[in-house]
């Protein structure tokens, strides 16, 4: 029996709609996540771009912080893009003192780290395992300043990591949902399928 995965997209704020559209175009069921109960039965989750300080506030007011941390520590794959990457990081430079770093991936990020004159830019990047370049859109993007020893760097821009993975957690400083190229979402969907087939449950896998 071939059961398709269900991947949630945190839909409190920001660029969640395009992620849901992309998931629908793959063999994946996409579900917007606004309430703790929306996490039930999900195989993976995307934290989209937007505004990381606003998302932090909303995670608290929607009582999602605890359930989200549990979901991630249970070993369910998560993918954070841009503001979502800031949320997943270990430490945030130039952030607001009260904003959330879930410490789910061993990276240090600088909020708006690409500076003012290049607030937003587009560029082609080489991604590990892809046979042609991926067009990456950066919007007031966070810059990865440090990566821990267990983090795999899957792509760089001018030497700086822009797509990274540690176990079941992947993070991108750009917006992969804004082009018609679905290869990064397919990569994540494969991570989700692999985790589901290896039988990840909150009982037997604690990171
Ligand atoms: N600068 C935003 C932040 O700090 C991130 C921008 C984005 O997600 N496109 O949250």
mmCIF file of C-alpha atoms and ligand atoms in Angstrom:
data_model
loop_
_atom_site.group_PDB
_atom_site.id
_atom_site.type_symbol
_atom_site.label_atom_id
_atom_site.label_comp_id
_atom_site.label_asym_id
_atom_site.label_seq_id
_atom_site.Cartn_x
_atom_site.Cartn_y
_atom_site.Cartn_z
ATOM 1 C CA UNK A 1 0.000 0.000 0.000
ATOM 2 C CA UNK A 2 1.357 3.406 -0.912
ATOM 3 C CA UNK A 3 0.152 6.045 1.527
ATOM 4 C CA UNK A 4 1.157 9.608 0.666
ATOM 5 C CA UNK A 5 2.772 11.753 3.327
ATOM 6 C CA UNK A 6 1.047 14.680 4.971
ATOM 7 C CA UNK A 7 3.252 17.723 5.381
ATOM 8 C CA UNK A 8 2.120 20.717 7.410
ATOM 9 C CA UNK A 9 3.024 24.337 6.717
ATOM 10 C CA UNK A 10 3.013 26.716 9.667
ATOM 11 C CA UNK A 11 0.388 29.238 8.565
ATOM 12 C CA UNK A 12 0.385 31.889 11.277
ATOM 13 C CA UNK A 13 1.998 34.541 9.090
ATOM 14 C CA UNK A 14 4.206 34.918 6.048
ATOM 15 C CA UNK A 15 4.800 33.005 2.833
ATOM 16 C CA UNK A 16 2.919 29.784 3.605
ATOM 17 C CA UNK A 17 0.499 29.659 0.639
ATOM 18 C CA UNK A 18 3.139 29.069 -2.038
ATOM 19 C CA UNK A 19 4.582 26.168 -0.016
ATOM 20 C CA UNK A 20 1.141 24.551 0.170
ATOM 21 C CA UNK A 21 0.688 24.970 -3.603
ATOM 22 C CA UNK A 22 4.066 23.340 -4.258
ATOM 23 C CA UNK A 23 3.298 20.411 -1.972
ATOM 24 C CA UNK A 24 0.002 19.836 -3.766
ATOM 25 C CA UNK A 25 1.905 19.561 -7.042
ATOM 26 C CA UNK A 26 3.983 16.718 -5.510
ATOM 27 C CA UNK A 27 2.549 13.449 -4.253
ATOM 28 C CA UNK A 28 2.034 14.998 -0.839
ATOM 29 C CA UNK A 29 -0.949 16.218 1.164
ATOM 30 C CA UNK A 30 -0.307 19.755 2.458
ATOM 31 C CA UNK A 31 -2.005 21.066 5.579
ATOM 32 C CA UNK A 32 -1.923 24.604 7.027
ATOM 33 C CA UNK A 33 -0.982 24.534 10.726
ATOM 34 C CA UNK A 34 -2.453 27.160 13.055
ATOM 35 C CA UNK A 35 -3.484 25.151 16.116
ATOM 36 C CA UNK A 36 -1.658 22.510 18.159
ATOM 37 C CA UNK A 37 -4.218 19.940 16.963
ATOM 38 C CA UNK A 38 -3.201 20.632 13.342
ATOM 39 C CA UNK A 39 0.138 18.905 14.099
ATOM 40 C CA UNK A 40 -1.585 15.593 14.824
ATOM 41 C CA UNK A 41 -0.799 12.927 12.249
ATOM 42 C CA UNK A 42 1.650 15.078 10.294
ATOM 43 C CA UNK A 43 4.733 13.397 8.840
ATOM 44 C CA UNK A 44 6.726 16.613 8.419
ATOM 45 C CA UNK A 45 6.459 20.368 8.733
ATOM 46 C CA UNK A 46 7.634 23.466 6.854
ATOM 47 C CA UNK A 47 8.283 26.728 8.705
ATOM 48 C CA UNK A 48 7.965 29.404 5.996
ATOM 49 C CA UNK A 49 9.521 32.809 5.478
ATOM 50 C CA UNK A 50 7.919 35.921 6.855
ATOM 51 C CA UNK A 51 8.856 37.843 9.944
ATOM 52 C CA UNK A 52 10.558 35.762 12.610
ATOM 53 C CA UNK A 53 9.740 38.133 15.495
ATOM 54 C CA UNK A 54 6.030 38.162 14.597
ATOM 55 C CA UNK A 55 6.034 34.389 14.170
ATOM 56 C CA UNK A 56 7.670 34.034 17.589
ATOM 57 C CA UNK A 57 4.889 36.106 19.170
ATOM 58 C CA UNK A 58 2.187 34.146 17.364
ATOM 59 C CA UNK A 59 3.711 30.777 18.310
ATOM 60 C CA UNK A 60 3.391 31.848 21.935
ATOM 61 C CA UNK A 61 -0.122 33.224 21.688
ATOM 62 C CA UNK A 62 -1.409 30.194 19.755
ATOM 63 C CA UNK A 63 0.148 27.849 22.369
ATOM 64 C CA UNK A 64 2.145 26.185 19.615
ATOM 65 C CA UNK A 65 5.623 26.455 21.075
ATOM 66 C CA UNK A 66 5.553 23.314 23.259
ATOM 67 C CA UNK A 67 3.758 21.111 20.702
ATOM 68 C CA UNK A 68 6.103 22.302 17.948
ATOM 69 C CA UNK A 69 9.229 21.517 20.006
ATOM 70 C CA UNK A 70 7.828 18.078 20.815
ATOM 71 C CA UNK A 71 7.037 17.442 17.163
ATOM 72 C CA UNK A 72 10.631 18.254 16.190
ATOM 73 C CA UNK A 73 12.276 16.312 19.014
ATOM 74 C CA UNK A 74 10.157 13.290 18.098
ATOM 75 C CA UNK A 75 12.247 13.134 14.916
ATOM 76 C CA UNK A 76 9.633 14.361 12.444
ATOM 77 C CA UNK A 77 11.408 16.178 9.607
ATOM 78 C CA UNK A 78 11.137 19.967 9.534
ATOM 79 C CA UNK A 79 12.239 22.456 6.912
ATOM 80 C CA UNK A 80 12.684 26.132 7.787
ATOM 81 C CA UNK A 81 13.016 28.731 5.040
ATOM 82 C CA UNK A 82 14.257 32.257 5.747
ATOM 83 C CA UNK A 83 12.340 33.385 8.870
ATOM 84 C CA UNK A 84 11.614 29.667 9.443
ATOM 85 C CA UNK A 85 15.358 29.010 9.428
ATOM 86 C CA UNK A 86 15.827 31.731 12.065
ATOM 87 C CA UNK A 87 13.219 29.988 14.257
ATOM 88 C CA UNK A 88 15.000 26.623 13.978
ATOM 89 C CA UNK A 89 18.493 27.979 14.635
ATOM 90 C CA UNK A 90 20.628 27.536 17.718
ATOM 91 C CA UNK A 91 21.453 31.231 18.111
ATOM 92 C CA UNK A 92 20.279 34.488 16.509
ATOM 93 C CA UNK A 93 22.526 37.529 16.020
ATOM 94 C CA UNK A 94 20.864 40.950 15.589
ATOM 95 C CA UNK A 95 17.557 39.440 16.670
ATOM 96 C CA UNK A 96 15.082 40.754 19.200
ATOM 97 C CA UNK A 97 15.926 39.634 22.728
ATOM 98 C CA UNK A 98 12.632 37.774 23.194
ATOM 99 C CA UNK A 99 12.486 36.021 19.832
ATOM 100 C CA UNK A 100 12.475 32.252 19.698
ATOM 101 C CA UNK A 101 15.432 30.077 18.692
ATOM 102 C CA UNK A 102 14.192 26.480 18.854
ATOM 103 C CA UNK A 103 17.806 25.168 18.807
ATOM 104 C CA UNK A 104 16.833 22.398 16.413
ATOM 105 C CA UNK A 105 19.822 22.808 14.101
ATOM 106 C CA UNK A 106 23.355 23.726 15.108
ATOM 107 C CA UNK A 107 23.705 26.993 13.178
ATOM 108 C CA UNK A 108 24.192 30.617 14.176
ATOM 109 C CA UNK A 109 22.279 33.051 11.955
ATOM 110 C CA UNK A 110 22.410 36.811 11.580
ATOM 111 C CA UNK A 111 18.985 38.307 10.993
ATOM 112 C CA UNK A 112 18.894 40.490 7.844
ATOM 113 C CA UNK A 113 22.557 39.521 7.514
ATOM 114 C CA UNK A 114 22.923 40.333 3.815
ATOM 115 C CA UNK A 115 22.767 44.062 4.528
ATOM 116 C CA UNK A 116 20.666 46.887 3.239
ATOM 117 C CA UNK A 117 21.822 47.435 -0.314
ATOM 118 C CA UNK A 118 21.223 43.798 -1.119
ATOM 119 C CA UNK A 119 18.052 43.462 0.949
ATOM 120 C CA UNK A 120 16.700 41.168 -1.733
ATOM 121 C CA UNK A 121 18.476 39.435 -4.584
ATOM 122 C CA UNK A 122 18.285 36.390 -6.815
ATOM 123 C CA UNK A 123 21.114 34.106 -7.797
ATOM 124 C CA UNK A 124 21.831 30.627 -9.106
ATOM 125 C CA UNK A 125 23.276 28.193 -6.605
ATOM 126 C CA UNK A 126 24.655 24.669 -6.900
ATOM 127 C CA UNK A 127 22.896 22.223 -4.618
ATOM 128 C CA UNK A 128 24.496 18.883 -3.687
ATOM 129 C CA UNK A 129 22.978 16.138 -5.809
ATOM 130 C CA UNK A 130 21.217 18.442 -8.327
ATOM 131 C CA UNK A 131 22.446 18.226 -11.914
ATOM 132 C CA UNK A 132 21.748 21.884 -12.714
ATOM 133 C CA UNK A 133 21.697 25.148 -10.798
ATOM 134 C CA UNK A 134 18.780 26.163 -8.562
ATOM 135 C CA UNK A 135 17.510 29.732 -8.855
ATOM 136 C CA UNK A 136 17.385 31.084 -5.301
ATOM 137 C CA UNK A 137 15.422 34.137 -4.176
ATOM 138 C CA UNK A 138 16.729 35.909 -1.052
ATOM 139 C CA UNK A 139 14.423 38.406 0.682
ATOM 140 C CA UNK A 140 15.854 40.288 3.671
ATOM 141 C CA UNK A 141 17.528 36.978 4.259
ATOM 142 C CA UNK A 142 19.282 35.720 7.363
ATOM 143 C CA UNK A 143 22.950 34.893 6.878
ATOM 144 C CA UNK A 144 24.382 31.687 8.299
ATOM 145 C CA UNK A 145 27.465 32.707 10.271
ATOM 146 C CA UNK A 146 28.442 29.404 11.901
ATOM 147 C CA UNK A 147 27.638 25.753 11.308
ATOM 148 C CA UNK A 148 28.293 22.995 13.826
ATOM 149 C CA UNK A 149 30.302 19.843 13.023
ATOM 150 C CA UNK A 150 27.189 17.683 12.495
ATOM 151 C CA UNK A 151 25.623 20.016 9.948
ATOM 152 C CA UNK A 152 25.849 19.154 6.239
ATOM 153 C CA UNK A 153 26.134 22.138 3.928
ATOM 154 C CA UNK A 154 24.098 21.344 0.794
ATOM 155 C CA UNK A 155 24.612 24.695 -0.972
ATOM 156 C CA UNK A 156 26.640 27.877 -0.623
ATOM 157 C CA UNK A 157 26.454 31.373 -2.068
ATOM 158 C CA UNK A 158 29.819 33.145 -2.276
ATOM 159 C CA UNK A 159 31.220 30.629 0.184
ATOM 160 C CA UNK A 160 28.473 31.170 2.767
ATOM 161 C CA UNK A 161 26.181 28.206 3.525
ATOM 162 C CA UNK A 162 22.596 28.827 2.332
ATOM 163 C CA UNK A 163 21.070 25.322 2.487
ATOM 164 C CA UNK A 164 21.972 23.097 5.427
ATOM 165 C CA UNK A 165 20.810 19.878 6.991
ATOM 166 C CA UNK A 166 21.346 18.145 10.302
ATOM 167 C CA UNK A 167 19.542 14.820 10.574
ATOM 168 C CA UNK A 168 15.832 15.456 10.147
ATOM 169 C CA UNK A 169 16.151 19.252 10.128
ATOM 170 C CA UNK A 170 16.797 21.242 6.948
ATOM 171 C CA UNK A 171 17.070 25.011 6.624
ATOM 172 C CA UNK A 172 17.435 27.480 3.752
ATOM 173 C CA UNK A 173 18.209 31.180 3.938
ATOM 174 C CA UNK A 174 16.315 31.730 0.662
ATOM 175 C CA UNK A 175 12.744 31.116 -0.557
ATOM 176 C CA UNK A 176 12.600 27.844 -2.561
ATOM 177 C CA UNK A 177 8.807 28.131 -2.910
ATOM 178 C CA UNK A 178 8.987 31.243 -5.104
ATOM 179 C CA UNK A 179 10.189 29.548 -8.278
ATOM 180 C CA UNK A 180 8.552 26.755 -10.271
ATOM 181 C CA UNK A 181 11.473 24.499 -9.417
ATOM 182 C CA UNK A 182 10.204 21.899 -6.956
ATOM 183 C CA UNK A 183 13.501 20.031 -6.425
ATOM 184 C CA UNK A 184 14.152 21.281 -2.883
ATOM 185 C CA UNK A 185 10.589 20.453 -1.825
ATOM 186 C CA UNK A 186 11.035 17.013 -3.370
ATOM 187 C CA UNK A 187 14.236 16.599 -1.361
ATOM 188 C CA UNK A 188 12.289 17.427 1.799
ATOM 189 C CA UNK A 189 9.395 15.145 0.812
ATOM 190 C CA UNK A 190 11.979 12.334 0.432
ATOM 191 C CA UNK A 191 13.343 13.083 3.937
ATOM 192 C CA UNK A 192 9.769 12.840 5.238
ATOM 193 C CA UNK A 193 9.134 9.550 3.434
ATOM 194 C CA UNK A 194 12.421 8.091 4.711
ATOM 195 C CA UNK A 195 11.614 9.093 8.303
ATOM 196 C CA UNK A 196 8.092 7.648 8.054
ATOM 197 C CA UNK A 197 9.309 4.366 6.597
ATOM 198 C CA UNK A 198 11.941 4.021 9.305
ATOM 199 C CA UNK A 199 9.056 4.200 11.774
ATOM 200 C CA UNK A 200 9.727 7.450 13.617
ATOM 201 C CA UNK A 201 7.331 7.900 16.500
ATOM 202 C CA UNK A 202 7.424 10.190 19.471
ATOM 203 C CA UNK A 203 7.912 7.146 21.691
ATOM 204 C CA UNK A 204 10.916 5.519 20.098
ATOM 205 C CA UNK A 205 12.918 8.440 18.784
ATOM 206 C CA UNK A 206 14.127 11.214 20.986
ATOM 207 C CA UNK A 207 16.837 13.501 19.689
HETATM 208 N N1 LIG B 1 14.039 39.377 7.861
HETATM 209 C C1 LIG B 1 13.012 38.428 8.214
HETATM 210 C C2 LIG B 1 13.113 38.066 9.692
HETATM 211 O O1 LIG B 1 13.951 38.520 10.380
HETATM 212 C C3 LIG B 1 13.083 37.183 7.365
HETATM 213 C C4 LIG B 1 12.732 37.519 5.952
HETATM 214 C C5 LIG B 1 12.067 36.404 5.207
HETATM 215 O O2 LIG B 1 11.602 35.419 5.774
HETATM 216 N N2 LIG B 1 11.951 36.586 3.911
HETATM 217 O O3 LIG B 1 12.325 37.313 10.153
#
